[in-house]
Coordinates of C-alpha atoms in Angstrom, one line a residue:
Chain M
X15 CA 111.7 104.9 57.2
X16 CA 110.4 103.5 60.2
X17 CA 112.4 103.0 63.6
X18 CA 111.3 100.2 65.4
X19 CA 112.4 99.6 69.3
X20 CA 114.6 97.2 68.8
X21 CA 116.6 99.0 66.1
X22 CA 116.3 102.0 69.2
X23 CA 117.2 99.8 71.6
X24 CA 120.3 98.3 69.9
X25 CA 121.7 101.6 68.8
X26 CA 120.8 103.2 72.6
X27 CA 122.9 100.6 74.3
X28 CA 126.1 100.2 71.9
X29 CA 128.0 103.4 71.1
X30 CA 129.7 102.2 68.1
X31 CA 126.1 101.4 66.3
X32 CA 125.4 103.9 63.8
X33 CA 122.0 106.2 65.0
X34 CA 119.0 104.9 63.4
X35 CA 118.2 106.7 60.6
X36 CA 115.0 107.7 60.5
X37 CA 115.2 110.2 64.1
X38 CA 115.7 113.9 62.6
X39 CA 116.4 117.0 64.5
X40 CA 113.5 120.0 64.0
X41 CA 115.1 121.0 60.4
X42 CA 114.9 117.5 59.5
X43 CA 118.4 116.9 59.5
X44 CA 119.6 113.7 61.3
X45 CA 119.2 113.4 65.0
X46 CA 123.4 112.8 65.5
X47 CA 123.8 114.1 69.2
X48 CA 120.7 114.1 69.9
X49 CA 120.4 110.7 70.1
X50 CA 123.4 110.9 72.6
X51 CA 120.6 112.6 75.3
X52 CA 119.1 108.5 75.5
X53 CA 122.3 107.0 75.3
X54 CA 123.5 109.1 78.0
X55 CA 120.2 109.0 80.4
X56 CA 119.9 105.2 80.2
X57 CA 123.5 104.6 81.3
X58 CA 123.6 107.7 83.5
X59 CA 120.8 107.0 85.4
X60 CA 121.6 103.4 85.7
X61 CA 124.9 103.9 86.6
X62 CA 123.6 106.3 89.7
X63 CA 121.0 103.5 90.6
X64 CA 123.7 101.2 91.4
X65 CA 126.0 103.7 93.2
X66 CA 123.1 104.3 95.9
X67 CA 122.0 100.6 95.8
X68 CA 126.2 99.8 96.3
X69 CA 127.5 101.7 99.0
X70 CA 129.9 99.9 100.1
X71 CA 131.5 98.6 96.6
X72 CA 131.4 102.2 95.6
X73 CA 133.2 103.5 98.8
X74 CA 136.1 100.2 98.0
X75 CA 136.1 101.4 94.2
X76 CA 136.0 104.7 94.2
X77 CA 134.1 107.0 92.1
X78 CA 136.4 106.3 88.7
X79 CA 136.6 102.4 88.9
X80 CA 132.9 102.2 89.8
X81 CA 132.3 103.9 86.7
X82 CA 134.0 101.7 84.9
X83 CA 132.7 98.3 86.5
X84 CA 129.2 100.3 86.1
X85 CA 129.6 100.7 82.2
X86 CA 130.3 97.3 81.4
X87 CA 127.3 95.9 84.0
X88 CA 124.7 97.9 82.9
X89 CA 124.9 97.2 79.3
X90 CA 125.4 93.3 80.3
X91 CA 122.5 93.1 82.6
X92 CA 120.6 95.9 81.8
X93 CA 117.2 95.8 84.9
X94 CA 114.7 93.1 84.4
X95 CA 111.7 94.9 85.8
X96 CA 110.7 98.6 86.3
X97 CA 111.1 98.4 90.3
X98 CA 114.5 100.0 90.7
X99 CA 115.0 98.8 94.1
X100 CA 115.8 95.9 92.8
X101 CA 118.4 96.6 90.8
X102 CA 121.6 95.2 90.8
X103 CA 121.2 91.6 92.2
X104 CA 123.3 90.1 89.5
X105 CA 125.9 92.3 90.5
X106 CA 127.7 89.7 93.0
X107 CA 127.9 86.9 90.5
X108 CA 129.0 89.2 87.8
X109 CA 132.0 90.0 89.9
X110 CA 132.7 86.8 90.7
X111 CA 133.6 87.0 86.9
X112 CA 135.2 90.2 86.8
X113 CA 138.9 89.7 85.4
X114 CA 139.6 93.6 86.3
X115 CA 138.6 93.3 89.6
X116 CA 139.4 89.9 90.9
X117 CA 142.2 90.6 93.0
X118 CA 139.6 92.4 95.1
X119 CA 138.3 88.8 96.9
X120 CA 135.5 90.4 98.6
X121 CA 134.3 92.3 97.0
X122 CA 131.6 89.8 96.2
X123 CA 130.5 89.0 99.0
X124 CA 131.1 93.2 100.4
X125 CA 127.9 93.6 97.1
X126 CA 126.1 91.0 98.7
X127 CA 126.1 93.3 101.7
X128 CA 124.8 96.0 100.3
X129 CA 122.3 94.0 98.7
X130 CA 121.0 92.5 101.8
X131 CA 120.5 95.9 103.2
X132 CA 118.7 97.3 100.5
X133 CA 116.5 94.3 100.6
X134 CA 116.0 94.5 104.6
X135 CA 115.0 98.2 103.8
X136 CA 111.9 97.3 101.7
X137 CA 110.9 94.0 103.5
X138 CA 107.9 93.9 105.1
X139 CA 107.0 95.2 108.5
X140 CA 106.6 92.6 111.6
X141 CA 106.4 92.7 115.3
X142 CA 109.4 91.9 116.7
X143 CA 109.3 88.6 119.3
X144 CA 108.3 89.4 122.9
X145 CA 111.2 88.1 125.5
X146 CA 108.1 86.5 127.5
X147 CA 107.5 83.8 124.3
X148 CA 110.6 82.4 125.8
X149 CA 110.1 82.4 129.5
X150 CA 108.7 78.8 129.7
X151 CA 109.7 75.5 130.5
X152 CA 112.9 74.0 129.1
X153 CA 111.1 71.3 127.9
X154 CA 108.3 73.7 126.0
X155 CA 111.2 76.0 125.0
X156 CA 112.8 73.4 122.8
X157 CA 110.1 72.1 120.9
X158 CA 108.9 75.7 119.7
X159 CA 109.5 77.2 116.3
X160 CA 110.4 80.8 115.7
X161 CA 110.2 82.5 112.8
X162 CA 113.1 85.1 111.0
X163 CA 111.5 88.5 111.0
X164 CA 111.2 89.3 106.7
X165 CA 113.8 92.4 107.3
X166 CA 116.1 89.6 108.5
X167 CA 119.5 88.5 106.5
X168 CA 122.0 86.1 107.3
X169 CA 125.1 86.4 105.3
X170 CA 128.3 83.8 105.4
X171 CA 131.3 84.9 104.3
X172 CA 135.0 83.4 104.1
X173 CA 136.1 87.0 104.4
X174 CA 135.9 89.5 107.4
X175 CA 132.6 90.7 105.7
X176 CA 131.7 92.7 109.3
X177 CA 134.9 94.3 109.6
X178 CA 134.7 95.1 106.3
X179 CA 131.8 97.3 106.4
X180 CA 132.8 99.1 109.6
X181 CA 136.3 100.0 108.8
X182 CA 134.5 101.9 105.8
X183 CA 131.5 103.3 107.9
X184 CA 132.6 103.7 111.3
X185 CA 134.5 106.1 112.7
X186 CA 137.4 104.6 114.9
X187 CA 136.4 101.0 113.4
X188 CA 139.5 98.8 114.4
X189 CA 141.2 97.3 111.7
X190 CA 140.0 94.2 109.9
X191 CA 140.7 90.7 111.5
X192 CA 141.7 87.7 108.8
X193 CA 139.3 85.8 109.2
X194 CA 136.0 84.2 108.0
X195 CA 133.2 86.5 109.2
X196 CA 129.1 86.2 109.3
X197 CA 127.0 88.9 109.1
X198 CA 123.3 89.1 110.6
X199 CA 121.2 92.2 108.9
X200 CA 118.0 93.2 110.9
X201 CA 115.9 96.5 110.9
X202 CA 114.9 97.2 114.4
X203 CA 112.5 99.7 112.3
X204 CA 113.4 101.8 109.4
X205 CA 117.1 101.2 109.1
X206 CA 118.9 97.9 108.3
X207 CA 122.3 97.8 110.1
X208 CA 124.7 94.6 110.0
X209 CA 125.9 92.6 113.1
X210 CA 128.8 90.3 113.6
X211 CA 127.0 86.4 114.3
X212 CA 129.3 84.5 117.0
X213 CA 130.5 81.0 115.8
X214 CA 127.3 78.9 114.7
X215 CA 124.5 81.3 115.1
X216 CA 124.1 81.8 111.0
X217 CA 123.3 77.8 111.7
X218 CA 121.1 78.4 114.4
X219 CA 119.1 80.8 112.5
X220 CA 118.8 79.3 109.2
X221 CA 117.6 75.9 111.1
X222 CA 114.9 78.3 112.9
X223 CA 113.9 80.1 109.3
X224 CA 113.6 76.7 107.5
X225 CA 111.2 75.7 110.3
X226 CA 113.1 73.8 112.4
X227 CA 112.0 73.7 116.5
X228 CA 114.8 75.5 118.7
X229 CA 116.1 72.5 119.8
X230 CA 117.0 71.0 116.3
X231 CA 118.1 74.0 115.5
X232 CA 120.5 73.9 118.8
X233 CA 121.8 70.4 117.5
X234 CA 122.5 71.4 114.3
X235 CA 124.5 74.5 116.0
X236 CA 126.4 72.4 118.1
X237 CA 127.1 69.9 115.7
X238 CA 129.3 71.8 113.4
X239 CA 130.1 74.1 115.9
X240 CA 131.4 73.1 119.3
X241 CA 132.1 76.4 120.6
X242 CA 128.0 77.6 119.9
X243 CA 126.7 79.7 122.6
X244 CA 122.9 79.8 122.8
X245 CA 122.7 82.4 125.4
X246 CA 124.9 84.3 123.0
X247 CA 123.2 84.2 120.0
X248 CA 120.1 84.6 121.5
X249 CA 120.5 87.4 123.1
X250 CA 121.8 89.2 119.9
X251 CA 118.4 88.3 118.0
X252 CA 116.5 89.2 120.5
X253 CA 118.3 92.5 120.7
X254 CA 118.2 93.1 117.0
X255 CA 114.9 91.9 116.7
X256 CA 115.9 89.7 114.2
X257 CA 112.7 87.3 115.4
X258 CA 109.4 87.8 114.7
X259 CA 105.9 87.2 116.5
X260 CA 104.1 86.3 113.5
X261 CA 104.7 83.0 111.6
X262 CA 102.7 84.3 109.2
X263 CA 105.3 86.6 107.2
X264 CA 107.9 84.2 107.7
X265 CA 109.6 84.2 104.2
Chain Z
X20 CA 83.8 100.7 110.4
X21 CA 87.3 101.6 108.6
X22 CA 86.8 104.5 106.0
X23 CA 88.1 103.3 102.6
X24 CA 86.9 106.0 100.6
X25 CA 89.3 108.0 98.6
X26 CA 90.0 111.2 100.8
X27 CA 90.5 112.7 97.5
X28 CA 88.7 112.0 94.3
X29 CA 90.6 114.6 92.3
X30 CA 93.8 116.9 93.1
X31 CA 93.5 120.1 94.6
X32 CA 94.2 123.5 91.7
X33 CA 96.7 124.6 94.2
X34 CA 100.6 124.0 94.5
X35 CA 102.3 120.4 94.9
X36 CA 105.5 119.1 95.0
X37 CA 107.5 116.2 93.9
X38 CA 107.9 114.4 97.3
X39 CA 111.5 113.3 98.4
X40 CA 112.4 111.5 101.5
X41 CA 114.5 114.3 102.8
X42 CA 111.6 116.8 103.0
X43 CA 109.5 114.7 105.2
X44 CA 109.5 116.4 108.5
X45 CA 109.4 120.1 107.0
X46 CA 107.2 119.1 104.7
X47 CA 104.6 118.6 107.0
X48 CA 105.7 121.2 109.8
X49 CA 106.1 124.1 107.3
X50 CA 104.0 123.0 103.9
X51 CA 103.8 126.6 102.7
X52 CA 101.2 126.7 99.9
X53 CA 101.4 122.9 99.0
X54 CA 98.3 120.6 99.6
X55 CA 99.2 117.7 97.8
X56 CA 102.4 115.5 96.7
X57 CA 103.5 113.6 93.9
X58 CA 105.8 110.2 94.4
X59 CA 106.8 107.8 91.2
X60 CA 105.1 104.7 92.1
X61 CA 107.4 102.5 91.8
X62 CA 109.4 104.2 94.9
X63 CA 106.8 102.8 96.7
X64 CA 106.3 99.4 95.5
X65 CA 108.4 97.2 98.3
X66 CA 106.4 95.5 101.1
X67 CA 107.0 97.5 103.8
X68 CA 109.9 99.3 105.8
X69 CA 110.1 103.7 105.6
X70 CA 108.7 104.2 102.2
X71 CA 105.5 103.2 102.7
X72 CA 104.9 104.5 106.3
X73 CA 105.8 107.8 104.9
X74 CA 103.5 108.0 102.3
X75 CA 100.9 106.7 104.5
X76 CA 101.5 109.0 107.2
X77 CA 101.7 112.2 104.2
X78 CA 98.4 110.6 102.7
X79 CA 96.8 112.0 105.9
X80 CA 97.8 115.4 105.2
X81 CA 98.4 116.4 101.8
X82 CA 96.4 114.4 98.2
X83 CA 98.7 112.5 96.7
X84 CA 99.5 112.0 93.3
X85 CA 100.7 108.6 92.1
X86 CA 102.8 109.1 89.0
X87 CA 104.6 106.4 87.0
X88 CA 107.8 106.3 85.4
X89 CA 108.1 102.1 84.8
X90 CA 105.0 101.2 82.3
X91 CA 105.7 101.9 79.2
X92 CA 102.4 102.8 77.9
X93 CA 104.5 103.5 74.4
X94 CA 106.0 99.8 74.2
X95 CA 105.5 97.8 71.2
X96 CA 104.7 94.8 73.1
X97 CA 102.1 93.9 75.7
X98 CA 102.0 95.9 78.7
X99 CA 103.8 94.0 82.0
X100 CA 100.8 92.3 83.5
X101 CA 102.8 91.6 86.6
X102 CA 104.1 95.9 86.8
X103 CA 100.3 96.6 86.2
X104 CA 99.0 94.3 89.1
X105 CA 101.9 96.1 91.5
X106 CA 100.0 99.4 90.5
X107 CA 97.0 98.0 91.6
X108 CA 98.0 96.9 94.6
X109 CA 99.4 100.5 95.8
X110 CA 96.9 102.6 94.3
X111 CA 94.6 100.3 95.7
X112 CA 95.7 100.9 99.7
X113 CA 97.6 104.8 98.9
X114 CA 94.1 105.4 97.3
X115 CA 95.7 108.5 95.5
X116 CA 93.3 111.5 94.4
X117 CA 95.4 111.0 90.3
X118 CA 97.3 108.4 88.5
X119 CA 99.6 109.2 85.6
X120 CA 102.2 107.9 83.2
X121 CA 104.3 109.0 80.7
X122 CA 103.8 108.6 76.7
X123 CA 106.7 107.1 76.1
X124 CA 108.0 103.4 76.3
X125 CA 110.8 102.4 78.6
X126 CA 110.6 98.4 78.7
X127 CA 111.7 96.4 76.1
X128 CA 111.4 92.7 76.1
X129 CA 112.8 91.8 79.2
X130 CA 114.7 94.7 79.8
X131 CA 113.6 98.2 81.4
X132 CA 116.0 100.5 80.5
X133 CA 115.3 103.6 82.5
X134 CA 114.3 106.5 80.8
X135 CA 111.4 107.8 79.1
X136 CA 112.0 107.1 75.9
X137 CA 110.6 109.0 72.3
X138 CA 107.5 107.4 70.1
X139 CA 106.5 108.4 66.7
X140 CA 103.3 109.4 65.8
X141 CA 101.6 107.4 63.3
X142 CA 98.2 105.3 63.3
X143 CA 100.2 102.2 64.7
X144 CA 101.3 103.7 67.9
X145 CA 98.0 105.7 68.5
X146 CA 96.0 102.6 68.4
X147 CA 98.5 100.5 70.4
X148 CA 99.0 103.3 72.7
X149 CA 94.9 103.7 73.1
X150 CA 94.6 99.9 74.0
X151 CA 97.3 100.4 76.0
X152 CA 95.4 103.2 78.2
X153 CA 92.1 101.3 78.2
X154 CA 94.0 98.4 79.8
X155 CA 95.3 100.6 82.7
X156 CA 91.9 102.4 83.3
X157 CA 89.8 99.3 83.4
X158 CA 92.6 97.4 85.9
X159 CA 92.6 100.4 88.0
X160 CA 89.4 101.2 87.7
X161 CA 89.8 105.2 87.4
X162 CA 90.8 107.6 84.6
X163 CA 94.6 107.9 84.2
X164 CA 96.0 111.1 83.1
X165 CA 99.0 110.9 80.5
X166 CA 101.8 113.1 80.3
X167 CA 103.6 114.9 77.1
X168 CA 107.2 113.8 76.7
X169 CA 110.0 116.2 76.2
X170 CA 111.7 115.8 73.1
X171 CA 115.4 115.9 72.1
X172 CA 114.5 114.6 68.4
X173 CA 111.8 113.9 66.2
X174 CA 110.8 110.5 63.7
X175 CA 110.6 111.1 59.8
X176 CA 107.8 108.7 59.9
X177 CA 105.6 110.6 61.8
X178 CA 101.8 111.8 60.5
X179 CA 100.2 113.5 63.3
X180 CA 101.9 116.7 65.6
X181 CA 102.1 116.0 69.4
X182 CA 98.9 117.8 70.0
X183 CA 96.7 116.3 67.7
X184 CA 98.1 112.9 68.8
X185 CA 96.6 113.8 72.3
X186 CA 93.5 115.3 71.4
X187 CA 93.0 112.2 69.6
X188 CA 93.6 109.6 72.4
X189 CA 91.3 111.9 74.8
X190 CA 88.1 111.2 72.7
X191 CA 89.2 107.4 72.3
X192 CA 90.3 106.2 75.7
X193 CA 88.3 108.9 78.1
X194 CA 91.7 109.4 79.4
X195 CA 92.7 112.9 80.6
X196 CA 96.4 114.4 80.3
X197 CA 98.7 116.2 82.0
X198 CA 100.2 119.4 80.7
X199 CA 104.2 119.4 81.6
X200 CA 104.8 123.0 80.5
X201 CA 108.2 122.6 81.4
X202 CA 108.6 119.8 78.6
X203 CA 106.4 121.5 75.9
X204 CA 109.3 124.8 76.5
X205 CA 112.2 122.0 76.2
X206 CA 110.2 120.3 72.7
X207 CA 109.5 123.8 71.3
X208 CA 113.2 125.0 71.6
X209 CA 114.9 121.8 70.5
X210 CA 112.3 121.0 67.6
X211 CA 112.1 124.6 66.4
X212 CA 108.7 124.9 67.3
X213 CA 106.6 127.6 68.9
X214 CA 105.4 126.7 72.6
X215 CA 103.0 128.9 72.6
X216 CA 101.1 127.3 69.6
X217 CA 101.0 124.1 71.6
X218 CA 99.0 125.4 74.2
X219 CA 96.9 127.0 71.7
X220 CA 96.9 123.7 70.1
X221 CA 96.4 121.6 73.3
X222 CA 92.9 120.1 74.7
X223 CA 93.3 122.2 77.9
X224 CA 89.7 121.1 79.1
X225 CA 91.0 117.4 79.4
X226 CA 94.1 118.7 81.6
X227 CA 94.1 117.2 85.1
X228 CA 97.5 118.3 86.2
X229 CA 100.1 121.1 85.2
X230 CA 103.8 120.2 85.9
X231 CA 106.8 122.5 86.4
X232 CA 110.1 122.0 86.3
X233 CA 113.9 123.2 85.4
X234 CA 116.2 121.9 82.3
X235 CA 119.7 121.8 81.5
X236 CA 120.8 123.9 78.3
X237 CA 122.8 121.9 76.5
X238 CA 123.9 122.6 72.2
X239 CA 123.4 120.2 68.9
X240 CA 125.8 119.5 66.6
X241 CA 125.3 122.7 64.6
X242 CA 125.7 124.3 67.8
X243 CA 121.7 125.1 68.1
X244 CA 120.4 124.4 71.6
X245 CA 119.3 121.2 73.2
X246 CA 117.4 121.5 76.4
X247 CA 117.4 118.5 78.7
X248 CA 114.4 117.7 81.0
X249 CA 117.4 117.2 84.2
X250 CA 114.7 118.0 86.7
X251 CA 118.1 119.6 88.8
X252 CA 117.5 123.5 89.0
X253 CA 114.6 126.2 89.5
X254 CA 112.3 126.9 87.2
X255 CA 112.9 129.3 84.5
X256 CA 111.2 132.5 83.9
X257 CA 110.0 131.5 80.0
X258 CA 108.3 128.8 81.5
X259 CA 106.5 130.5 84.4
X260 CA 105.4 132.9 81.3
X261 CA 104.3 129.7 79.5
X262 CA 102.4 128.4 82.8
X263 CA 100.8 132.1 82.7
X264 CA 99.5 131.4 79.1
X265 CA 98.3 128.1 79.9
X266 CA 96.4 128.8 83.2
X267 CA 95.0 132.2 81.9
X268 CA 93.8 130.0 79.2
X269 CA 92.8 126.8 81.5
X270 CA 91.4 128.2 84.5
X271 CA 92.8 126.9 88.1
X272 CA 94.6 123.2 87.6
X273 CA 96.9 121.4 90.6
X274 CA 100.5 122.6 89.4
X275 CA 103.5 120.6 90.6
X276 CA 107.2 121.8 91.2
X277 CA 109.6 118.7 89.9
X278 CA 112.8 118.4 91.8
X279 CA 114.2 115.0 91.6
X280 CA 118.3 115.7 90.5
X281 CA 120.2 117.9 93.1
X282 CA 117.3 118.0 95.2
X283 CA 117.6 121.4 97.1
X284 CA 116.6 122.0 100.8
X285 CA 112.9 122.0 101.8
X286 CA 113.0 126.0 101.9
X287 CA 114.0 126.5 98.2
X288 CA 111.7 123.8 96.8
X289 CA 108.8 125.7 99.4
X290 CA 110.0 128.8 97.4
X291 CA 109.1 127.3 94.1
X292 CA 105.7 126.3 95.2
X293 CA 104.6 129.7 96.5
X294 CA 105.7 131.2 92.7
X295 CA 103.7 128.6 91.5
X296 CA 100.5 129.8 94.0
X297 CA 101.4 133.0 92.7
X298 CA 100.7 132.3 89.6
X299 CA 97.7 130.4 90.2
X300 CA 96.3 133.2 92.1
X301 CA 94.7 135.7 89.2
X302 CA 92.9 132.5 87.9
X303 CA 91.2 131.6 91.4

């Protein structure tokens, strides 16, 4: 009686399926609990995977309801690769389809958060842009390109995504505004930590990450947003150090 | 001229520990006995940010021991070319002084399904799990050690004991192995098998690396005990006596305290190492 994987596999990710015969205990009676120790580590350690890669879901949820969502995603979309840190990026779609949980309308969009975090925290390193690149001519100025530093996210959301995050991680956050929110994510060094973009800079930035010169990018700002400060927004990238020196790791 | 060369070709016989984030800056103000680390590769496989600063700034300091939990050396089919070429990559710039793995298999098709999961031990998984270990040595270009699994259960079909599996993918792939003693005490209780006549039984001269860690006791369903390799507490005392056996046995190897569940503060962990120096001492 031979066991192959994917008669393990099968039996390690459904409960109800019988344990493959063939997997004994040391007096050669059948494995029964036993096999429970896999079935258990796989969707243990899984489970705790996504509660440190999901901080924020997990702190909306709760421990219980995690749990639950946790069960049912893990056996759906069990990881695709080995690197762990990775985990979890089908999460956002799959609760976009999550009957139990769709009264919860962020919560999308509050995993995409986390997401973008976790994915800041393992980008590459980059020197931030030096204030001086920008001291030149107007003229000049406008027909450079900058690049988005690879720890750099820019996340649109039609909820408040920022306020989101702080009323659950701040102390003394104030409570969250209805409306539509974008988040910048940058890692000044080690730690990621989210900012709230003023009206048009997500435009600004993604013109300047697809390659676009700063004044295109400006255009574009102003174009579907009157109110787009540049001063503004520049300021806050510069201060985040959302910008980068070297075109090279642009991503 | 930058210095490539390894600062370690091989691991210290003195204490290491499992490295975790939290430990960094005692770690290396108060190391106690340990002079080298371990980290699970695949921690340290993103492009850049804390992780790898840390284990570049530690690599300065202590050897390091790169040790995988993600390639599935057991797996029925082909090894993941793209998870091997990652490993290349870091042990190419972490230049670690060891590399290990697990036998066991944890990927499966397209899916990795985190844990180390059980082989059987037949003449079909010893040569796929030989070819598998030549592949890894000739990508990385070194000698891999490879690590005996605890066990919760055991496969009718196999034809060769755990030991004699070993022994025999020693003298085909070169490869050496590393002794967890921890997991030989947790096999031994939940198969009903002596521990101590696995050491006797186990090529100790091919034994890079000796690991120690605690369990969780746990019961079957005839209410006979089932150890669990949790990784969560301090050692116990039958397996410091099984380490005993083994070194007394073995001479001096690098022993390694495993933490990684409930990871306790850096003082208790610094506690374990200096047991584990003490018990390296008489064989020094």
């Amino acid at each position: 009686m031979t066991v192959s994987q994917t008669t393990f596999r099968s039996a390690l990710l459904d409960p109800s399926e019988a344990v493959p015969e063939g997997l004994r205990d040391g007096a050669d009676a059948p494995a029964g609990r036993r096999f429970s120790v896999y079935r258990n580590n796989v969707v243990v350690s899984l489970t705790e995977a996504l509660q440190v890669a999901f901080p924020l879901v997990y702190k909306l949820l709760g421990g219980q309801t995690f749990a639950k969502l946790a069960a049912v995603y893990v056996r759906e979309h069990p990881p695709s690769a080995p690197l762990m840190m990775h985990y979890g990026d089908a999460l956002p779609d799959f609760l976009e389809q999550f009957k139990p949980l769709a009264h919860i309308g962020y919560l999308p969009d509050c995993a995409r958060l986390d997401l973008a975090l976790r994915a800041s925290y393992h980008a590459a390193d980059a020197p931030a842009l030096a204030a001086e690149e920008l001291q030149c001519a107007p003229k000049v100025l406008l027909e450079k390109t900058f690049a988005l530093a690879p720890s750099t996210r820019i996340l649109r959301s039609r909820w408040p995504l920022h306020d989101i995050w702080r009323v659950n991680f701040e102390a003394d956050a104030p409570k969250s505004r209805a409306v539509a929110q974008d988040v910048l994510i940058t890692r000044p060094e080690f730690d990621p930590a989210p900012h709230l973009l003023p009206s048009g800079a997500a435009t600004w930035l993604e013109g300047l990450a697809s390659g676009q010169t700063f004044g295109t990018a400006h255009d574009a700002a102003v174009a579907d947003f009157a109110d787009f400060d540049l001063a503004q927004a520049l300021t806050l990238a510069l201060q985040t150090r959302a910008l980068t020196d070297d075109k090279t790791k642009d991503h | 001229m930058l210095d490539n060369s390894p600062r370690y070709d091989h691991l210290p016989a003195a204490p290491g520990v499992g490295y975790k984030p939290q430990h960094f800056a005692e770690l290396r103000a108060d190391p106690g006995p340990v002079k080298w680390i371990e980290v699970h590769a695949e921690n340290y496989m993103g492009d850049g940010g804390r992780p790898l600063a840390q284990l570049r700034a530690l690599s300065e300091q202590f050897a390091v021991s790169v040790h995988g939990v993600g390639l599935s050396i057991g797996g029925e089919g082909a090894l993941d070319a793209e998870h091997l070429a990652r490993l290349k990559k870091l042990v190419g710039w972490a230049q670690p002084a060891s590399f290990s793995e697990h036998l066991a298999w944890s990927t499966h098709g397209a899916e990795f399904l985190n844990d180390l999961l059980p082989l059987p031990y037949t003449n079909a998984t010893l040569t796929r799990v030989a070819e598998h270990i030549n592949q890894v040595q000739s990508t990385l270009g070194c000698q891999m050690l490879l690590e005996n699994p605890s066990s919760y259960l055991a496969f009718a079909e196999s034809t060769w004991s755990e030991t004699e599996f070993l022994t025999e993918l020693v003298k085909r792939t070169g490869c050496g192995l590393l002794l967890d003693v921890n997991n030989v005490f947790i096999s031994a209780t939940n198969l009903g098998l002596s521990a101590r006549a696995y050491i006797e039984a186990f090529p100790l001269h091919a034994v890079g690396e000796i690991h120690v860690g605690g369990h969780d006791e746990e019961t079957d369903d005839h209410g006979a005990p089932l150890l669990i390799d949790s990784h969560g507490k301090p050692v116990v005392d039958p397996v410091w006596a099984l380490l005993d056996i083994t070194l007394a046995k073995s001479g001096a190897r690098p022993v390694l305290v495993e933490w990684d569940t409930d990871v306790p503060d850096w003082p208790t962990l610094r506690s374990e190492a200096e047991r584990a120096a003490r018990a390296l001492s008489p064989v020094q």
